[in-house]
mmCIF file of N, CA and C in Angstrom:
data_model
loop_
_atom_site.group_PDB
_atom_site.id
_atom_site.type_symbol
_atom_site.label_atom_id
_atom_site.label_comp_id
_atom_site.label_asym_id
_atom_site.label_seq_id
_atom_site.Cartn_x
_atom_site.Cartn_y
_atom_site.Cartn_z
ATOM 1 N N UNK A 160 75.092 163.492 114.630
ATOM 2 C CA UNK A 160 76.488 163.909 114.571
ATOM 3 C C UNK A 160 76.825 164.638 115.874
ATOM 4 N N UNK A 161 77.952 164.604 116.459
ATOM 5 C CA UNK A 161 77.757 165.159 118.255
ATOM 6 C C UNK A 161 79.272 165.826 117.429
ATOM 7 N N UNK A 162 79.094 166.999 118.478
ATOM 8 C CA UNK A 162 79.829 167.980 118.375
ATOM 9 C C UNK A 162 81.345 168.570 118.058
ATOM 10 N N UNK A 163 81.919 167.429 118.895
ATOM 11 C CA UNK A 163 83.377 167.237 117.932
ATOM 12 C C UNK A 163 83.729 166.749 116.570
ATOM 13 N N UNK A 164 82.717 166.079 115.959
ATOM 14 C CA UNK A 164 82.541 165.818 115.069
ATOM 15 C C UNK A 164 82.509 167.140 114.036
ATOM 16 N N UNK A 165 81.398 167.983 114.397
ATOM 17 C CA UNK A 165 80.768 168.963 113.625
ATOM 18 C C UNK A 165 82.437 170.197 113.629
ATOM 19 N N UNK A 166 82.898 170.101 114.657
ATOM 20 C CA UNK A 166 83.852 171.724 114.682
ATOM 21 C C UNK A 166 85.146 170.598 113.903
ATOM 22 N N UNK A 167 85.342 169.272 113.394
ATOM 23 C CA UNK A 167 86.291 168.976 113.384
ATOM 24 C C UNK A 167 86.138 169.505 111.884
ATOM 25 N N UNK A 168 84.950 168.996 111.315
ATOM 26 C CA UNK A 168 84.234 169.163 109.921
ATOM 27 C C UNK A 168 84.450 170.895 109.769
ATOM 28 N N UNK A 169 84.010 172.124 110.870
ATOM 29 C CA UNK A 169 84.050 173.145 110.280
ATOM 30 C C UNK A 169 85.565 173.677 110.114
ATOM 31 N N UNK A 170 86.495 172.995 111.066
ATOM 32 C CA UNK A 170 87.766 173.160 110.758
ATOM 33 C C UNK A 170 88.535 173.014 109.327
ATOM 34 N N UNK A 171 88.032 171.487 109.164
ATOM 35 C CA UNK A 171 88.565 171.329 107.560
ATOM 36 C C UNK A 171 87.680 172.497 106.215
ATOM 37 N N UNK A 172 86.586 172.503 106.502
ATOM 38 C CA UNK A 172 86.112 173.670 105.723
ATOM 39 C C UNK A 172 86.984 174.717 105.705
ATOM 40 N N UNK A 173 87.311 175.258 106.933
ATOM 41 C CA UNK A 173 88.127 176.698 107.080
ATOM 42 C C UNK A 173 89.286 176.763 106.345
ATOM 43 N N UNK A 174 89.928 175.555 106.447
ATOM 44 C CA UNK A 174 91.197 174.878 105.653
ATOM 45 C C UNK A 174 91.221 174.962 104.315
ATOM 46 N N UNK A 175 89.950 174.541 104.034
ATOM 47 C CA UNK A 175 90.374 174.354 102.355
ATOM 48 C C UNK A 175 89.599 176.003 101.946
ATOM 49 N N UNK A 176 88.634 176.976 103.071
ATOM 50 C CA UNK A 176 88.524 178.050 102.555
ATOM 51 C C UNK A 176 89.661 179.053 102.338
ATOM 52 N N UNK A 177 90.771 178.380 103.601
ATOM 53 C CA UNK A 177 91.963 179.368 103.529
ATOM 54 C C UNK A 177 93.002 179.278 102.410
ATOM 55 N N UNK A 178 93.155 177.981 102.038
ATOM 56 C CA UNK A 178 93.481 177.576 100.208
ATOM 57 C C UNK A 178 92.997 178.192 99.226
ATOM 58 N N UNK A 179 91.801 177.897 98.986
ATOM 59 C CA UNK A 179 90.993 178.137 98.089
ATOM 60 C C UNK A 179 91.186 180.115 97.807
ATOM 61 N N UNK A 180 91.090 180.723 98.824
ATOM 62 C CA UNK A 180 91.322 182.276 99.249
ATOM 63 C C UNK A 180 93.211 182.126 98.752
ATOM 64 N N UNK A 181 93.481 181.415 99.041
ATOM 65 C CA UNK A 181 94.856 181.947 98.664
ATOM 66 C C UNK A 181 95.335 181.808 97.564
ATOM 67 N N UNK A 182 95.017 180.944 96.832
ATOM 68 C CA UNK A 182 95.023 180.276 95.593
ATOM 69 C C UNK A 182 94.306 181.922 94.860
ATOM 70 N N UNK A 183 93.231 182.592 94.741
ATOM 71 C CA UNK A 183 92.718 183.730 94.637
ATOM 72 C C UNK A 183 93.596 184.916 94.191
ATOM 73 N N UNK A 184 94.292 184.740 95.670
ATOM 74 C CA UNK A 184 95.043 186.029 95.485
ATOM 75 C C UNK A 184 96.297 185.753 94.625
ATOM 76 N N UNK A 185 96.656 185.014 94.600
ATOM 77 C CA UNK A 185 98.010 184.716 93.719
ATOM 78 C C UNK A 185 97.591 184.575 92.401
ATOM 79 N N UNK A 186 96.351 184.030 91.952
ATOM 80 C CA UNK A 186 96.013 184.065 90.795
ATOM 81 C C UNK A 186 95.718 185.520 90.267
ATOM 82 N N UNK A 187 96.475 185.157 88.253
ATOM 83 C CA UNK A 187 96.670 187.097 87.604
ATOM 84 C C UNK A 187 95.512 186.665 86.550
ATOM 85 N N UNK A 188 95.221 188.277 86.589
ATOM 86 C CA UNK A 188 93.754 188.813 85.716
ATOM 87 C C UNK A 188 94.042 189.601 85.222
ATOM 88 N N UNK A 189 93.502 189.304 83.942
ATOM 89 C CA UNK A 189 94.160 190.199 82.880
ATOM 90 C C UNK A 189 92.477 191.503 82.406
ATOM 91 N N UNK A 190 92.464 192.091 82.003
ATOM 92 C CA UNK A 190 91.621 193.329 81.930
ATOM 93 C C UNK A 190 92.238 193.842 80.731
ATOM 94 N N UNK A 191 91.197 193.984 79.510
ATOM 95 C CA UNK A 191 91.647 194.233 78.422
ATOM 96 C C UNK A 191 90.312 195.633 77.963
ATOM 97 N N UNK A 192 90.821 196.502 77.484
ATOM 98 C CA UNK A 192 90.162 197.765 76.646
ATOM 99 C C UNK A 192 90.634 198.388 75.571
ATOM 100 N N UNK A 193 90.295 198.118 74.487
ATOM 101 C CA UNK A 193 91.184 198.455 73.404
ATOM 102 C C UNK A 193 93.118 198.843 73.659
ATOM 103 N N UNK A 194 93.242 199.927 73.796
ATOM 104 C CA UNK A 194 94.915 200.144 73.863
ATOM 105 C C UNK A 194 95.211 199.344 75.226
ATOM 106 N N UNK A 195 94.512 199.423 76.120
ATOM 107 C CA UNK A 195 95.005 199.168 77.329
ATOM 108 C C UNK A 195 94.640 197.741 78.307
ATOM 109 N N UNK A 196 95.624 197.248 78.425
ATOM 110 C CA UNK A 196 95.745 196.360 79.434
ATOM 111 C C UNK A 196 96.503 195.961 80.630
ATOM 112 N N UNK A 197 95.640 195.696 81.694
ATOM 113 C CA UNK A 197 95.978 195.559 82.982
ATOM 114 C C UNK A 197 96.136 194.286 83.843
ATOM 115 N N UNK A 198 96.932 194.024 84.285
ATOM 116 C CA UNK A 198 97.059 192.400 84.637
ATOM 117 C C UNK A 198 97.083 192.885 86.580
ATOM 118 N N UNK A 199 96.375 192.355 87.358
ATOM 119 C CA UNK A 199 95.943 192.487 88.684
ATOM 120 C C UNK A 199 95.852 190.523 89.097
ATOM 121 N N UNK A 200 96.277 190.672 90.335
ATOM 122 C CA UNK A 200 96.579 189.344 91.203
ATOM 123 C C UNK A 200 94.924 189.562 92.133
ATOM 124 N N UNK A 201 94.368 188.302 92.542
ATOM 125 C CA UNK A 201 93.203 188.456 93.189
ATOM 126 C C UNK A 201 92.769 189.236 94.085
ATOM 127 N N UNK A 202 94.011 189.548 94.991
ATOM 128 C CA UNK A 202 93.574 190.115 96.167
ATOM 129 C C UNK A 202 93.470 191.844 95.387
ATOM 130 N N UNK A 203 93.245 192.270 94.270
ATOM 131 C CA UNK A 203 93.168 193.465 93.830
ATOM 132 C C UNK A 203 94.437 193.772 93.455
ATOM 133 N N UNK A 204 95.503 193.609 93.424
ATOM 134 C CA UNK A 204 96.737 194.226 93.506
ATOM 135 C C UNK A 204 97.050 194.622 91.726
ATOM 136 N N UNK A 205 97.475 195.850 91.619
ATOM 137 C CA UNK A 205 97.840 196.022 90.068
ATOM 138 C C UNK A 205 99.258 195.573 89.869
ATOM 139 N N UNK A 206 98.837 194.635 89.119
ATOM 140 C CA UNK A 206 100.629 194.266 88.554
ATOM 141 C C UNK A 206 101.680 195.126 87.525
ATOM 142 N N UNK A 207 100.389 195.122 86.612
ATOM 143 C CA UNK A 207 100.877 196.040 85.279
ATOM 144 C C UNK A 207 100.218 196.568 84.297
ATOM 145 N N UNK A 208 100.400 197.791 83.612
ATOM 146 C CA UNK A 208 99.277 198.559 82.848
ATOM 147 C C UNK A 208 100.517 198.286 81.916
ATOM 148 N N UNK A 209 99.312 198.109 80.673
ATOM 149 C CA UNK A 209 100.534 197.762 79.139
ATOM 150 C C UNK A 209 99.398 198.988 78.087
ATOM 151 N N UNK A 210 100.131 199.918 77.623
ATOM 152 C CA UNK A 210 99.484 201.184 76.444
ATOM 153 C C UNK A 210 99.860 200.466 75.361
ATOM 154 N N UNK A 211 99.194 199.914 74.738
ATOM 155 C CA UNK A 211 99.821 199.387 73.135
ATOM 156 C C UNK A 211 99.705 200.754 72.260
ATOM 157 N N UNK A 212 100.854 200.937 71.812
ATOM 158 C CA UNK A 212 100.913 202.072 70.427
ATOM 159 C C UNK A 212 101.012 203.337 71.051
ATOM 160 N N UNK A 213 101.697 203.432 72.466
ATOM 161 C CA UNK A 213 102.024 204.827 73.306
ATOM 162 C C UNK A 213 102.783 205.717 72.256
ATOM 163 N N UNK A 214 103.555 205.197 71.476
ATOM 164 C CA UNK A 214 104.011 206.141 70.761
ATOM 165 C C UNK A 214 103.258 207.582 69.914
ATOM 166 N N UNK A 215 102.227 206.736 69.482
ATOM 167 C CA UNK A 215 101.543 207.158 68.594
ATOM 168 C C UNK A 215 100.155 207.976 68.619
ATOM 169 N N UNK A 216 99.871 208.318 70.432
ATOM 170 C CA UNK A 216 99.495 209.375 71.422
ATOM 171 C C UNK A 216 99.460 210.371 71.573
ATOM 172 N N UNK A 217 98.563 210.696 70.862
ATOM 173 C CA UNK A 217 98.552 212.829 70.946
ATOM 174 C C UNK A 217 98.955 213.378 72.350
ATOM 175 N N UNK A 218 98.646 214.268 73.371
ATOM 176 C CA UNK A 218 97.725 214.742 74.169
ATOM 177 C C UNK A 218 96.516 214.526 74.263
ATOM 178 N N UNK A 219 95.839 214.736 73.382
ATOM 179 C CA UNK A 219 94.279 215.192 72.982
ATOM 180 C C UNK A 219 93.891 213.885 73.655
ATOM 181 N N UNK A 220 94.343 212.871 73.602
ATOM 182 C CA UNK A 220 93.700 211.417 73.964
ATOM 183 C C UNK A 220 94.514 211.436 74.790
ATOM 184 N N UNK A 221 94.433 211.794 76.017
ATOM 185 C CA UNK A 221 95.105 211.418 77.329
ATOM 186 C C UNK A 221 93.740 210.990 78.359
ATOM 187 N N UNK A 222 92.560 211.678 78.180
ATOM 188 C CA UNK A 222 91.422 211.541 78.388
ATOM 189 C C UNK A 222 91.111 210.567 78.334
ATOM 190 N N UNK A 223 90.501 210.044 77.173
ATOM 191 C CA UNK A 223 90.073 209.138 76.271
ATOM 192 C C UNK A 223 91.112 207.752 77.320
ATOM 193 N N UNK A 224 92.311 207.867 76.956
ATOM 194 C CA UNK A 224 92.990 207.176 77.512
ATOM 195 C C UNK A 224 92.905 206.072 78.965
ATOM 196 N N UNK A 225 92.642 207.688 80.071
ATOM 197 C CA UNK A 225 92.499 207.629 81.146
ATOM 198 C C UNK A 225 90.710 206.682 81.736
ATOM 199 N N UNK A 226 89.983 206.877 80.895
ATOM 200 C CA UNK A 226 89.157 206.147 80.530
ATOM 201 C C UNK A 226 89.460 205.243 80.332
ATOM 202 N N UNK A 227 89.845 204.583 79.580
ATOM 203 C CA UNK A 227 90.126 203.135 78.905
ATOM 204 C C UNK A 227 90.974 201.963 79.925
ATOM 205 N N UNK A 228 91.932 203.196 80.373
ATOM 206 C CA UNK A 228 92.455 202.265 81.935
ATOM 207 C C UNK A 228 91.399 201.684 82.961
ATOM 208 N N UNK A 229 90.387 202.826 83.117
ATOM 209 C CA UNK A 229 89.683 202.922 84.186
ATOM 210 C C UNK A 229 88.715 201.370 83.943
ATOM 211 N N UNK A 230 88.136 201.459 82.698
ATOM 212 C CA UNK A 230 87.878 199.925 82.177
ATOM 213 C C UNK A 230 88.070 198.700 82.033
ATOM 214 N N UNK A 231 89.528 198.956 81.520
ATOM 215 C CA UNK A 231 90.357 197.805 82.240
ATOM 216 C C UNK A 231 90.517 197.206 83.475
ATOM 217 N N UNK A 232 90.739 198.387 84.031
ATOM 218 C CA UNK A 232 90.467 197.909 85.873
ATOM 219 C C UNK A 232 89.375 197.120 86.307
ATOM 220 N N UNK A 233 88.519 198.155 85.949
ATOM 221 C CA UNK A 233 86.965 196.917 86.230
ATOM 222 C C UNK A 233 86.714 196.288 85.552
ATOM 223 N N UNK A 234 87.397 195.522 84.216
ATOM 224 C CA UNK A 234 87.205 194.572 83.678
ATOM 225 C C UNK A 234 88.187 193.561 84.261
ATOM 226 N N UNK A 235 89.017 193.600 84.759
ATOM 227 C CA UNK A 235 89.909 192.891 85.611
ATOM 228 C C UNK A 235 89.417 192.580 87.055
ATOM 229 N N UNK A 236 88.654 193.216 87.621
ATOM 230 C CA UNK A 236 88.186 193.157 89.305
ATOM 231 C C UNK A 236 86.322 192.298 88.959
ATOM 232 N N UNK A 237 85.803 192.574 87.584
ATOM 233 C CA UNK A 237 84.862 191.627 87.563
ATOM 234 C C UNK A 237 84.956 190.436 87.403
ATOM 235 N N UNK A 238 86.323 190.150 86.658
ATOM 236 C CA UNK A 238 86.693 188.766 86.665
ATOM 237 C C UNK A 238 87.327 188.092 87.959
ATOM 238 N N UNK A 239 88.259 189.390 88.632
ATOM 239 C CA UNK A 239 88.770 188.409 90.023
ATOM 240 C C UNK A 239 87.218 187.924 90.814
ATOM 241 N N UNK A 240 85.847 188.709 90.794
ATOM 242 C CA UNK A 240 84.743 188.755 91.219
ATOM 243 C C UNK A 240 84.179 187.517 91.246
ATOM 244 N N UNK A 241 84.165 187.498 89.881
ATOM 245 C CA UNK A 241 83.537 186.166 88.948
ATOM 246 C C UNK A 241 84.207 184.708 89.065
ATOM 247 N N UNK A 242 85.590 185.218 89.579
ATOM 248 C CA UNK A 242 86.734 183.407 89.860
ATOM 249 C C UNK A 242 86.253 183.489 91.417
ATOM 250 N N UNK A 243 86.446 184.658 92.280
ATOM 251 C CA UNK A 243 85.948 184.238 93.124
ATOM 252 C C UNK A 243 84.819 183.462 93.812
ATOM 253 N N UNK A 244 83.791 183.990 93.514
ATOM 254 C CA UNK A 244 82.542 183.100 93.236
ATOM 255 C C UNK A 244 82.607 181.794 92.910
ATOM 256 N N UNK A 245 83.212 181.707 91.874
ATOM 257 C CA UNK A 245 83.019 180.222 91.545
ATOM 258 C C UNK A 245 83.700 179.451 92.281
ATOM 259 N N UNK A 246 85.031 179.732 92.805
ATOM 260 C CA UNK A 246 85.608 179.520 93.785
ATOM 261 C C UNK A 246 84.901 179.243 95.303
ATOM 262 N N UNK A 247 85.039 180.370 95.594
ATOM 263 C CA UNK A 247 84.281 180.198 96.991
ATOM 264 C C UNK A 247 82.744 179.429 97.218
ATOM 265 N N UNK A 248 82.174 179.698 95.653
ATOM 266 C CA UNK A 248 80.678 179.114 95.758
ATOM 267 C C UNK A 248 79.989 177.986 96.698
ATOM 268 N N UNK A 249 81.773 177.188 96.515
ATOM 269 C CA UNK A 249 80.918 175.759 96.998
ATOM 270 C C UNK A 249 81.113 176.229 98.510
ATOM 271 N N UNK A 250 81.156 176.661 98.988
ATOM 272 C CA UNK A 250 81.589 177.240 100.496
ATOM 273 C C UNK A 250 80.269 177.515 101.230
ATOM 274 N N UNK A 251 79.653 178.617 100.706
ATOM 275 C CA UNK A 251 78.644 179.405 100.480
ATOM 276 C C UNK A 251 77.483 178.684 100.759
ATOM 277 N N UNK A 252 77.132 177.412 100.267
ATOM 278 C CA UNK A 252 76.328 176.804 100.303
ATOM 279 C C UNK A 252 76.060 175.853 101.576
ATOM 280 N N UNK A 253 76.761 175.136 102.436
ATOM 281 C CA UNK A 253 77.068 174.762 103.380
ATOM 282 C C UNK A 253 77.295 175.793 105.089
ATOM 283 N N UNK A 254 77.485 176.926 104.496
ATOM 284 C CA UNK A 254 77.239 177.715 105.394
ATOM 285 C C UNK A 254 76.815 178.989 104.623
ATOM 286 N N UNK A 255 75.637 179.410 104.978
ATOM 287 C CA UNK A 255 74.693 180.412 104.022
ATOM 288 C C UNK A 255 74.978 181.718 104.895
ATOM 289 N N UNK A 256 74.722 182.849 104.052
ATOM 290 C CA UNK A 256 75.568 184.369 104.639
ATOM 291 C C UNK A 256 76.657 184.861 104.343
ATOM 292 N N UNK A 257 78.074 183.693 104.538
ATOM 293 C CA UNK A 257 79.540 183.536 104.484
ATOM 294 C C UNK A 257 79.566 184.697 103.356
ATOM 295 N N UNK A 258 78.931 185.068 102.380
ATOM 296 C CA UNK A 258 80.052 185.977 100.724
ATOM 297 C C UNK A 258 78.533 186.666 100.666
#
């Protein structure tokens, strides 16, 4: 394979990595913990925190609460983690190091 060949090939790679990455970030993740759920776009971004049954919220569980967000979050950023990967995977393999 001689050389223009090879950068024409790593070009189109870059191409469909820059898709594939964008496709990522626009895609929403939802993060669920009992009361609380959080919906986040790939690139990390928080879209929206939803309290089911805020009404019905002491004080006393503001704690408790604040917790439960915090869960959500990283139950939402293991999944953007986890699409990523599978995503990018095939990438990864063809050029080793890249993620």
């Amino acid at each position: 394979m001689n050389m223009q060949a090879i950068m024409k090939q790593a070009k189109n790679l870059q191409k469909e990595m820059e898709k594939a990455k964008e496709d990522i970030d626009q895609t929403e993740f939802v993060g669920e913990n009992g009361l609380v759920k959080v919906t986040m776009k790939g690139n990390h971004e928080t879209i929206k925190v939803e309290i089911s049954n805020k009404e019905n919220m002491e004080s006393d569980d503001l704690e408790m609460l604040e917790d439960m967000i915090q869960l959500a979050i990283n139950d939402a950023n293991k999944k953007i983690e986890e699409y990523t990967e599978n995503k990018m995977g095939k990438f990864s393999s063809s050029m080793p190091g890249l993620f």
